[in-house]
Short mmCIF file of C-alpha atoms in Angstrom, two decimals:
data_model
loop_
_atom_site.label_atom_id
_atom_site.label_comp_id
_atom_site.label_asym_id
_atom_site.label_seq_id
_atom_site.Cartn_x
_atom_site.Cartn_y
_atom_site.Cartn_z
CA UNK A 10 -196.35 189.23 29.43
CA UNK A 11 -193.44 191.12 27.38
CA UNK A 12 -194.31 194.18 29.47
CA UNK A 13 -193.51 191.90 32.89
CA UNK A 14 -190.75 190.82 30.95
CA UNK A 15 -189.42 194.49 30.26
CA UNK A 16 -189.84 195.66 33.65
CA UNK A 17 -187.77 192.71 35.17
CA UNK A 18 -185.21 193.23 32.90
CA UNK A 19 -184.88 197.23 32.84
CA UNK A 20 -185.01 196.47 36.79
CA UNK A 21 -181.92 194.77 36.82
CA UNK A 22 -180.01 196.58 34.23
CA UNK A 23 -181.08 199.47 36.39
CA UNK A 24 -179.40 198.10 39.94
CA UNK A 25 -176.61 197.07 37.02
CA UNK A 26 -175.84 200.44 36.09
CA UNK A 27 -176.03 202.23 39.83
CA UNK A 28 -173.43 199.17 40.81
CA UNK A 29 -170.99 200.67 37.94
CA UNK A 30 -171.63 204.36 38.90
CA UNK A 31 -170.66 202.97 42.71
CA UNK A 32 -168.63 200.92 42.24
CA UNK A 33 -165.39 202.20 44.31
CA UNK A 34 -167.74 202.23 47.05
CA UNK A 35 -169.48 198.71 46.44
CA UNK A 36 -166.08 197.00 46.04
CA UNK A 37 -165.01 198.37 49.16
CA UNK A 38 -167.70 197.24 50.93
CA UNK A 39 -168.05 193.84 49.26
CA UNK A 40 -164.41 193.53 50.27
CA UNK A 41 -165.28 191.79 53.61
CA UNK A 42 -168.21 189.92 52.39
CA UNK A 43 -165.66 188.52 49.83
CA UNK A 44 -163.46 187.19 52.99
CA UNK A 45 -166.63 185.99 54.70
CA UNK A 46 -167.99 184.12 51.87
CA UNK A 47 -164.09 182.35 51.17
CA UNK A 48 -163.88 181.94 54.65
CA UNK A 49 -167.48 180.00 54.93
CA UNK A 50 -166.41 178.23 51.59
CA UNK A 51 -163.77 176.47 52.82
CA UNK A 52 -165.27 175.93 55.98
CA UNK A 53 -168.37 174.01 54.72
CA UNK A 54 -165.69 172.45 51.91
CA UNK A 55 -163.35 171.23 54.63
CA UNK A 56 -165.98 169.53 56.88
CA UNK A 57 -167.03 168.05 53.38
CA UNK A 58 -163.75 166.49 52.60
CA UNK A 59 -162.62 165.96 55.99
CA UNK A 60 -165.80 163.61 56.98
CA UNK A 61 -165.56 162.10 53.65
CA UNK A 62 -161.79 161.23 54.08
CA UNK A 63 -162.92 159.81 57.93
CA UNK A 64 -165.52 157.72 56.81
CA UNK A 65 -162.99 156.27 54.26
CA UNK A 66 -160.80 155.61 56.51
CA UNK A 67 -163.63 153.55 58.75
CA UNK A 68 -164.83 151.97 55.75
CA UNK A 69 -161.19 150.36 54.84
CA UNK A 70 -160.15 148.86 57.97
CA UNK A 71 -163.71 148.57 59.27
CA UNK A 72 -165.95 147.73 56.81
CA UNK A 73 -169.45 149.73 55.85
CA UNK A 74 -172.29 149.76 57.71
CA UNK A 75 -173.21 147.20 58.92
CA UNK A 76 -170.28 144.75 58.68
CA UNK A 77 -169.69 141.95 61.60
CA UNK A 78 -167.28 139.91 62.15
CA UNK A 79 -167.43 136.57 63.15
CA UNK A 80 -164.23 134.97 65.43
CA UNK A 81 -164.45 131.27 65.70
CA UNK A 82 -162.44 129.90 69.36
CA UNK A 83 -162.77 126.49 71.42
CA UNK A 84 -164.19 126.87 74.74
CA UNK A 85 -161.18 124.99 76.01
CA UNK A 86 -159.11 127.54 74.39
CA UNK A 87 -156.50 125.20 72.34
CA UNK A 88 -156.60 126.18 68.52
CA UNK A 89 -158.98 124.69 66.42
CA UNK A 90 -159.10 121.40 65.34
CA UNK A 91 -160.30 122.48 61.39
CA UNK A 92 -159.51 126.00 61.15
CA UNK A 93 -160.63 125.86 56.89
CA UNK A 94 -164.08 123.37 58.17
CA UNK A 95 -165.36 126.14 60.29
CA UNK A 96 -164.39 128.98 57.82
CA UNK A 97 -166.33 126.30 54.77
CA UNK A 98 -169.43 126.55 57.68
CA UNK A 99 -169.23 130.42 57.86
CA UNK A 100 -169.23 130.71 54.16
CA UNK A 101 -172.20 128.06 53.73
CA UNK A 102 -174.47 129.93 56.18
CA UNK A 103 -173.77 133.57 55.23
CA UNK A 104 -175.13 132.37 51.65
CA UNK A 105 -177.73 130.33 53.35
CA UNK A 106 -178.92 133.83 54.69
CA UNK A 107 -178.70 135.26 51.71
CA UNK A 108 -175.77 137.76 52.60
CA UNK A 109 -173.90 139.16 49.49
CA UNK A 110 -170.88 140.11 50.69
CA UNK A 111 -169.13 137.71 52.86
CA UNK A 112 -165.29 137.43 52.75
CA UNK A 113 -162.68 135.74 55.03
CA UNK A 114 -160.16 138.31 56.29
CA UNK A 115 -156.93 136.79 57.63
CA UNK A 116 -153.53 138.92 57.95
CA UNK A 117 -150.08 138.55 59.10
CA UNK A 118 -146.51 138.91 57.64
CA UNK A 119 -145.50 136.14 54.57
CA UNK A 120 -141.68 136.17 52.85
CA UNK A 121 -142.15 137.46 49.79
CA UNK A 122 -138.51 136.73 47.20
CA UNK A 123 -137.74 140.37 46.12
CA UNK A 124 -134.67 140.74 43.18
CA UNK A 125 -132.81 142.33 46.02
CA UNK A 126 -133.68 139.21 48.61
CA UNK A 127 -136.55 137.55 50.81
CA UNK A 128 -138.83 140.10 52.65
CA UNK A 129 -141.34 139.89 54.62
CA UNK A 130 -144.64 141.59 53.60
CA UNK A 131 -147.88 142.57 55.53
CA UNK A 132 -150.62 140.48 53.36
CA UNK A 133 -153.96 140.01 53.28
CA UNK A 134 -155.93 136.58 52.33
CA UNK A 135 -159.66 137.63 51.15
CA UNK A 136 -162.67 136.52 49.36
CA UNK A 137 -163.56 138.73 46.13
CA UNK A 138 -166.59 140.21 48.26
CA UNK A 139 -163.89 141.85 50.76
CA UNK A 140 -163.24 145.15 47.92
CA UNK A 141 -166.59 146.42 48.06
CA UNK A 142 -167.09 146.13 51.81
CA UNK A 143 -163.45 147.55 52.64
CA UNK A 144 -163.51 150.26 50.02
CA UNK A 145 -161.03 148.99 47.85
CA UNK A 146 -159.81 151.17 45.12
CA UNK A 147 -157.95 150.04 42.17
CA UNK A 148 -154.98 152.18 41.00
CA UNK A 149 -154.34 149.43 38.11
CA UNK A 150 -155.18 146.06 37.14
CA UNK A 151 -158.44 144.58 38.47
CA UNK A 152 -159.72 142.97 41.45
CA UNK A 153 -160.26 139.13 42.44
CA UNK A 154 -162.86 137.46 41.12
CA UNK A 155 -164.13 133.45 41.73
CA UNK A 156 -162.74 132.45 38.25
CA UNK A 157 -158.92 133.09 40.23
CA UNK A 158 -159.54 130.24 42.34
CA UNK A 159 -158.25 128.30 39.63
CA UNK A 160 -155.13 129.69 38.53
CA UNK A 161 -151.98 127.40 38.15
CA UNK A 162 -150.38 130.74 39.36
CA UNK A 163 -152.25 132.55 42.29
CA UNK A 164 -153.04 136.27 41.28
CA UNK A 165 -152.11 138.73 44.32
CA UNK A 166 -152.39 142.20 44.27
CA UNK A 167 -149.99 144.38 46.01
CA UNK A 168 -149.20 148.28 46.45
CA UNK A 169 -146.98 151.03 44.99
CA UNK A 170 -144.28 150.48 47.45
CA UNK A 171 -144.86 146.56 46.69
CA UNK A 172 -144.23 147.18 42.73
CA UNK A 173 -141.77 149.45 43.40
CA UNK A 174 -139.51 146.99 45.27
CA UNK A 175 -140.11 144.74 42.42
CA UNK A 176 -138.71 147.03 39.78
CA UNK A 177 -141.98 148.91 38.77
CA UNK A 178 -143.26 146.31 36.15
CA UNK A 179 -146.14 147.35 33.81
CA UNK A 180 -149.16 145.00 35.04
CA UNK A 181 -149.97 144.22 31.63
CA UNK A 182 -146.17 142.00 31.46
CA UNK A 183 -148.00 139.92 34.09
CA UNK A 184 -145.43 140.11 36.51
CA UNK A 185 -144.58 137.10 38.77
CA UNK A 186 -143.17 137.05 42.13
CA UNK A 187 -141.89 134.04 44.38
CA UNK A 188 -143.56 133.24 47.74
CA UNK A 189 -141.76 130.89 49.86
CA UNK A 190 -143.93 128.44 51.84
CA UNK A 191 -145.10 125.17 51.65
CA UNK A 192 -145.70 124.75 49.39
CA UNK A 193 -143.75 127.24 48.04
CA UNK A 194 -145.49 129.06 44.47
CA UNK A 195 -144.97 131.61 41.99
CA UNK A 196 -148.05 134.10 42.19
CA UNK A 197 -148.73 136.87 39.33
CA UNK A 198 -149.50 140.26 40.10
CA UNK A 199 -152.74 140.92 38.13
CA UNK A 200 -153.37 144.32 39.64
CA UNK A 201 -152.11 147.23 42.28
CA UNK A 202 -154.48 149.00 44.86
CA UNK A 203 -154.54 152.66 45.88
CA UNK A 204 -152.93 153.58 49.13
CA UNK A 205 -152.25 156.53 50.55
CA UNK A 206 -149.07 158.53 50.11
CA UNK A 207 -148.26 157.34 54.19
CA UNK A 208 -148.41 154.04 53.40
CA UNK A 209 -144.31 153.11 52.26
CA UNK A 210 -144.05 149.57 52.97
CA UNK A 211 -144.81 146.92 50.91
CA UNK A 212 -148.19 145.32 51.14
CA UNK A 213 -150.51 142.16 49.35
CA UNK A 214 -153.65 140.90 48.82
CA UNK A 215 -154.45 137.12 48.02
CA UNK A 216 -157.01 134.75 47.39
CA UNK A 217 -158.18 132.55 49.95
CA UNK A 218 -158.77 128.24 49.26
CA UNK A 219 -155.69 128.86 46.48
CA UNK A 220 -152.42 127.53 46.78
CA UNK A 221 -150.97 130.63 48.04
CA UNK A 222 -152.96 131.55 50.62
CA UNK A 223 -152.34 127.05 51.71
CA UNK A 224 -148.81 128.54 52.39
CA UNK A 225 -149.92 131.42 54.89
CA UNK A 226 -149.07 130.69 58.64
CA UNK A 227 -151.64 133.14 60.68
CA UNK A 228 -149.37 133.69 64.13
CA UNK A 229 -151.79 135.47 66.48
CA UNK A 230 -147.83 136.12 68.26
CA UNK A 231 -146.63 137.79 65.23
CA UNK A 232 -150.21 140.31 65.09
CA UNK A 233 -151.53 137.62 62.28
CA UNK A 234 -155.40 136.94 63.03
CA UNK A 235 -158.04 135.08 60.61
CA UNK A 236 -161.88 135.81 61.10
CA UNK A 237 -165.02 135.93 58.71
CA UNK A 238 -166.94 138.75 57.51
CA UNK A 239 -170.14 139.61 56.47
CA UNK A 240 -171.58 142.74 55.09
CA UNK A 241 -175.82 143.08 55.98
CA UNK A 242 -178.18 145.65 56.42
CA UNK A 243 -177.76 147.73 60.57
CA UNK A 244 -181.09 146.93 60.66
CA UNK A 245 -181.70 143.56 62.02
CA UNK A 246 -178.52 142.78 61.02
CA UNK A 247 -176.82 141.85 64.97
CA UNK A 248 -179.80 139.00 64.98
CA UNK A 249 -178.59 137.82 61.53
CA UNK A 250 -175.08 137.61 62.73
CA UNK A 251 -175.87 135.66 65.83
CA UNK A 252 -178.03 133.33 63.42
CA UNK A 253 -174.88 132.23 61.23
CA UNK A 254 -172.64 131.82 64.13
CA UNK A 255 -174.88 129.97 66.22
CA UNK A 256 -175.83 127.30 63.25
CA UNK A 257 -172.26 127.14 62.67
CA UNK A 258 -171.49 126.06 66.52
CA UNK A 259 -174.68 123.89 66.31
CA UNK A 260 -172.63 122.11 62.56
CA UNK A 261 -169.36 121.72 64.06
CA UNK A 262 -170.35 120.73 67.92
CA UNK A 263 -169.93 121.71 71.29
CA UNK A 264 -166.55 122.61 71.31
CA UNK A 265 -166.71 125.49 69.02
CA UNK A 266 -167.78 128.70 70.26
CA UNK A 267 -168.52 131.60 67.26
CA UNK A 268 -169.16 135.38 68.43
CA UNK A 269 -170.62 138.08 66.09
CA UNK A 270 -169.28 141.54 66.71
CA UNK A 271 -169.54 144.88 64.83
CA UNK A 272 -166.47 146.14 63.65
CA UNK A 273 -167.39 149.29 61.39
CA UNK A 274 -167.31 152.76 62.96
CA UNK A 275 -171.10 153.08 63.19
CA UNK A 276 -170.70 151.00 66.21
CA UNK A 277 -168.43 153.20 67.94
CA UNK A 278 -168.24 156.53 66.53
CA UNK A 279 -171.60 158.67 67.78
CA UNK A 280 -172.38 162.20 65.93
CA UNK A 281 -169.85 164.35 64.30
CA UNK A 282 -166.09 164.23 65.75
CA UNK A 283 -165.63 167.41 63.82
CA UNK A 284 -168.50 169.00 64.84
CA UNK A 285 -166.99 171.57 67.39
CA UNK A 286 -164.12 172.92 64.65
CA UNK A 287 -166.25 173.68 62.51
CA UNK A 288 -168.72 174.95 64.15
CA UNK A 289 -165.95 177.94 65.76
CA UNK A 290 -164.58 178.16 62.17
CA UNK A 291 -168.28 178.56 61.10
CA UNK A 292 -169.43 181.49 63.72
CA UNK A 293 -166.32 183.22 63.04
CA UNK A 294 -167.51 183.46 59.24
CA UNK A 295 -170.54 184.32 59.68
CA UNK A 296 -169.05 187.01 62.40
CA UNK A 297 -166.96 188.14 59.24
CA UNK A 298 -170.33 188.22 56.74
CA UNK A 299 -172.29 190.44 59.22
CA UNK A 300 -169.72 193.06 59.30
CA UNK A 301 -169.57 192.97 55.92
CA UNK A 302 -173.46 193.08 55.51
CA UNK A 303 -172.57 196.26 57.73
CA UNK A 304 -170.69 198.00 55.72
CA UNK A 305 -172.63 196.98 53.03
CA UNK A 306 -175.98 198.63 54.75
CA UNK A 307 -174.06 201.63 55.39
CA UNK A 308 -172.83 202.51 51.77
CA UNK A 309 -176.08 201.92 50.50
CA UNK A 310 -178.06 204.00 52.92
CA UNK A 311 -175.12 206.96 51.87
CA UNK A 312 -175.68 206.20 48.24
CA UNK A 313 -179.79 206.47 49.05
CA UNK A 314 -179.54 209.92 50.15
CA UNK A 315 -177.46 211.07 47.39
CA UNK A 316 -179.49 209.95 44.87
CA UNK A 317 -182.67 211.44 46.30
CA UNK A 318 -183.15 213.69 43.57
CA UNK A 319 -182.85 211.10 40.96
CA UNK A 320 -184.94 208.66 42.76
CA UNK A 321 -187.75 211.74 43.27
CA UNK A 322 -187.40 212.37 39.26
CA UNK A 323 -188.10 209.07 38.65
CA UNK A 324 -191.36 208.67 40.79
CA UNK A 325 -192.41 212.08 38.40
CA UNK A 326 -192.62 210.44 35.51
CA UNK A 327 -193.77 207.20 36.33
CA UNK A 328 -191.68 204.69 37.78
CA UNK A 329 -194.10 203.02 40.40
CA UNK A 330 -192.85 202.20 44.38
CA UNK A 331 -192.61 198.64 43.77
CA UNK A 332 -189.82 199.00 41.38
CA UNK A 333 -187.65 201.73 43.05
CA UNK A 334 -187.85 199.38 46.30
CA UNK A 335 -186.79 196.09 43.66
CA UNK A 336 -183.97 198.26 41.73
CA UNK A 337 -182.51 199.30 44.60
CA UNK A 338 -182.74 195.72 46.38
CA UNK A 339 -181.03 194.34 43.69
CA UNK A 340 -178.48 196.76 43.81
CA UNK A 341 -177.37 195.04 47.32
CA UNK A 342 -178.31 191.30 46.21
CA UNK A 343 -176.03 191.68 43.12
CA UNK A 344 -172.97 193.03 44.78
CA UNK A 345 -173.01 190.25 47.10
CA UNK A 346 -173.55 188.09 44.63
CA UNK A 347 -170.64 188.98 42.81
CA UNK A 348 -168.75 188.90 46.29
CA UNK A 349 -169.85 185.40 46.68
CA UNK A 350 -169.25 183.83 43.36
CA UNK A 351 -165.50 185.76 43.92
CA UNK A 352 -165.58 184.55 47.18
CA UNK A 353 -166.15 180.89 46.59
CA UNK A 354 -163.96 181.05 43.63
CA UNK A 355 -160.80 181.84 46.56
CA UNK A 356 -162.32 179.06 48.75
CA UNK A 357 -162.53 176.31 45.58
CA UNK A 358 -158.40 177.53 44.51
CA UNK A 359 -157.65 176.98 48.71
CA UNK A 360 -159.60 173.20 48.81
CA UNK A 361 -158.09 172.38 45.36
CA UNK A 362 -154.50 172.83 46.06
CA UNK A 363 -153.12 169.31 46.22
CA UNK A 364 -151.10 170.23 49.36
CA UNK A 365 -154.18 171.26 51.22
CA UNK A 366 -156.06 168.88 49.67
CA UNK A 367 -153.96 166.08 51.11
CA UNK A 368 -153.53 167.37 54.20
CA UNK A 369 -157.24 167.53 55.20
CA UNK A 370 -157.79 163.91 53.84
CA UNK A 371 -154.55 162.54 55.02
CA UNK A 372 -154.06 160.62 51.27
CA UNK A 373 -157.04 158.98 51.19
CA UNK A 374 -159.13 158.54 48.01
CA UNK A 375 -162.07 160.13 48.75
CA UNK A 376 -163.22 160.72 44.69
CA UNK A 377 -165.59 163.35 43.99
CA UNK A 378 -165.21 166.72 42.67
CA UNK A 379 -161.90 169.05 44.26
CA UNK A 380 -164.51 171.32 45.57
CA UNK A 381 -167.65 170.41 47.60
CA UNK A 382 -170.54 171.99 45.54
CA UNK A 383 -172.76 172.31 48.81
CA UNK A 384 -169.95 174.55 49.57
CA UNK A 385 -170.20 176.66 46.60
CA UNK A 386 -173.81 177.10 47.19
CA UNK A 387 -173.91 177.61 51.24
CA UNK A 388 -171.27 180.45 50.20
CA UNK A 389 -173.42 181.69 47.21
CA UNK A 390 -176.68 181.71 49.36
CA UNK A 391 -174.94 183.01 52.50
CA UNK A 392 -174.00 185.86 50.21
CA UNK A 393 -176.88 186.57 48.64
CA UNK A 394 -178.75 186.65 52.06
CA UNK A 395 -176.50 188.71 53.31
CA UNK A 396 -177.26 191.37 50.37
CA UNK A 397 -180.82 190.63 50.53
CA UNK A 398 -180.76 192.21 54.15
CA UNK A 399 -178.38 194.82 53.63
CA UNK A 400 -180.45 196.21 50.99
CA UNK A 401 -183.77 196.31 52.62
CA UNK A 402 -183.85 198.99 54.72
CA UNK A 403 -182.01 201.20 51.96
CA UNK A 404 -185.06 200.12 49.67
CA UNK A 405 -187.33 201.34 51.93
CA UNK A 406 -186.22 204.41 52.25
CA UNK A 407 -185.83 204.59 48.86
CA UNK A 408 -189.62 204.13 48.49
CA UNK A 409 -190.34 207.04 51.08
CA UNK A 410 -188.47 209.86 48.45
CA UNK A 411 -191.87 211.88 47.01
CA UNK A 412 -191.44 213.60 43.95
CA UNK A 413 -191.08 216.57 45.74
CA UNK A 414 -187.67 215.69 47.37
CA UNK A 415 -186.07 216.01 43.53
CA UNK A 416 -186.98 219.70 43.87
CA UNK A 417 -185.48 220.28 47.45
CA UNK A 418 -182.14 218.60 46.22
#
């Protein structure tokens, strides 16, 4: 065992040393294996962040997978008679099904009573099941929950450009703010949601069955729209949606009509809309590594011959075939190696930069680490391929050099 143990060792302390001796050479021809690697780095790490950043982007305005919405209507198309009856129906048969996460989701403009005068802000009235299925992230405060319901004082939460219109109050003062209506309340702000940099006008979330979302007006007119959601597996999950709408017609009568529809972007969106970038960026990489492989091949095949009489010298007093063809394998797979762990390293500072960063993700909160590890180990395995190939047919030449050679050289 120790002597398996020596001869790995002294094998790579051996390719090591001839990388040292070589290296102006090596680095030279590592140079574009470097590039390739970086390159194929931030390749892999920008189709990383960029299809995490889309499907957070689907997730907040339309839900996860699977997530339906359900649009109550007359067939005689007047409003409805009970708007809140048929939303009480909705909620009663989603949990009747079992379904988790159910929220209304009703929007439109309300007057909000700024310190520098009344304006009108974008809100949203939700049930405390709507964060998880929208991707809701929480920059301070918390989220609703069904305790809420019964605050004196609604809770809302708003955005940045929402506190910062307010004055920028800590949360934990428990800010108020007045909402016109009727009837008209004071609501507290009990926490502030993350947006993206993009988003500069002020925004809300509320409550809904609390006495500030009994003072929202939904104006279809005015882009305002109220509908019911429901979060359930893809599978099976159209036939569940049907289900609640059509025992909710069947509760309120005849003159209701309820459609289900599916409203996140696996309904829509087929295969990978960044597909054909990166796949160009991608071939043009790997273009890039098989040059460099080239050169690679080339430098070691010089740095074979050269060393014939050493490597003939060193079959005379003992060292057996298998571990000239290993030593100088290694020789290859470490450089690249090296190239690859520098080259990553270029592609992780690139995909960290907060300006780059942003730009591929367009704000959004995508969390995770800066840099994609499958990126940093496509690059490092791309690399080490790469050397792996480079430095075969060097080793086999290598293994052809009889002791006899040393003499001739």
């Amino acid at each position: 065992m120790n002597g398996v143990f020596s001869t790995v060792v002294g094998t790579f302390v051996e390719s090591w040393q001839e990388l040292r001796v070589h290296r102006g050479r090596v680095v030279l021809s590592l140079v574009g294996v470097t590039i390739a690697v970086a390159s194929l780095a931030v390749v892999v790490g920008f189709g990383s962040l960029a299809e995490k950043a889309t499907e957070a982007f689907n997730e907040q305005y339309g839900g996860r997978p699977a997530t339906f919405q359900l649009t109550a209507s007359t067939k005689s198309g007047d409003a409805l008679p009970d708007e809140d009856a048929v939303f009480d129906q909705l909620r009663a048969g989603a949990a009747r099904y079992g379904v988790s996460y159910a929220s209304e989701a009703a929007e439109g403009p309300r007057k909000v009573q700024f310190p520098d005068g009344v304006g009108d802000v974008w809100t949203k009235t939700v049930d405390p099941g709507y964060a998880e299925m929208h991707r809701v992230r929480m920059a301070d405060g918390s989220w609703f929950t069904e305790s809420d319901r019964d605050r004196l004082a609604p809770a809302i939460i708003v955005n940045r450009a929402f506190l910062d219109r307010l004055g920028d109050p800590d949360l934990v003062t428990h800010p108020t703010v007045r909402l016109p209506g009727t009837p008209a309340v004071t609501a507290v702000v009990v926490g502030e949601y993350k947006t993206s940099e993009y988003d500069t006008e002020p925004g809300m979330f509320q409550l809904a069955r609390t006495t500030a979302a009994a003072g929202t007006v939904v104006d279809p007119e005015t882009g305002g729209s109220r509908t019911f959601e429901v979060w359930i597996p893809a599978s099976g999950g159209k036939q569940l949606a049907k289900r609640i709408a059509s025992d909710t017609e069947r509760t309120l009568g005849g003159g209701v009509e309820v459609t289900a529809s599916r409203m996140d972007a696996g309904a829509t969106v087929d295969g990978d809309p960044l597909g054909p970038l990166r796949y160009v960026i991608a071939a043009v990489s790997v273009l890039v590594l098989v040059l460099g492989g080239l050169g690679l091949l080339n430098v070691s095949l010089v740095s074979v011959r050269q060393r014939i009489r050493e490597i003939g010298i060193r079959r005379g007093v003992g060292a057996s075939a298998g571990r000239i063809f290993v030593a100088v394998l290694l020789e290859n797979v470490l450089g690249t190696a090296v190239a690859g762990g520098v080259g990553v390293m270029l592609g992780a500072a690139v995909l960290s930069n907060e300006t780059v960063r942003t730009a591929i993700t367009s704000g959004a909160d995508i969390g995770g680490a800066p840099f994609p590890l499958e990126a940093a180990f496509v690059g490092i395995g791309a690399a080490v391929f790469v050397g792996a190939l480079a430095g075969l047919l060097p080793a086999l030449v290598a293994v052809r050099v009889k002791v006899i050679d040393a003499i001739r050289y």
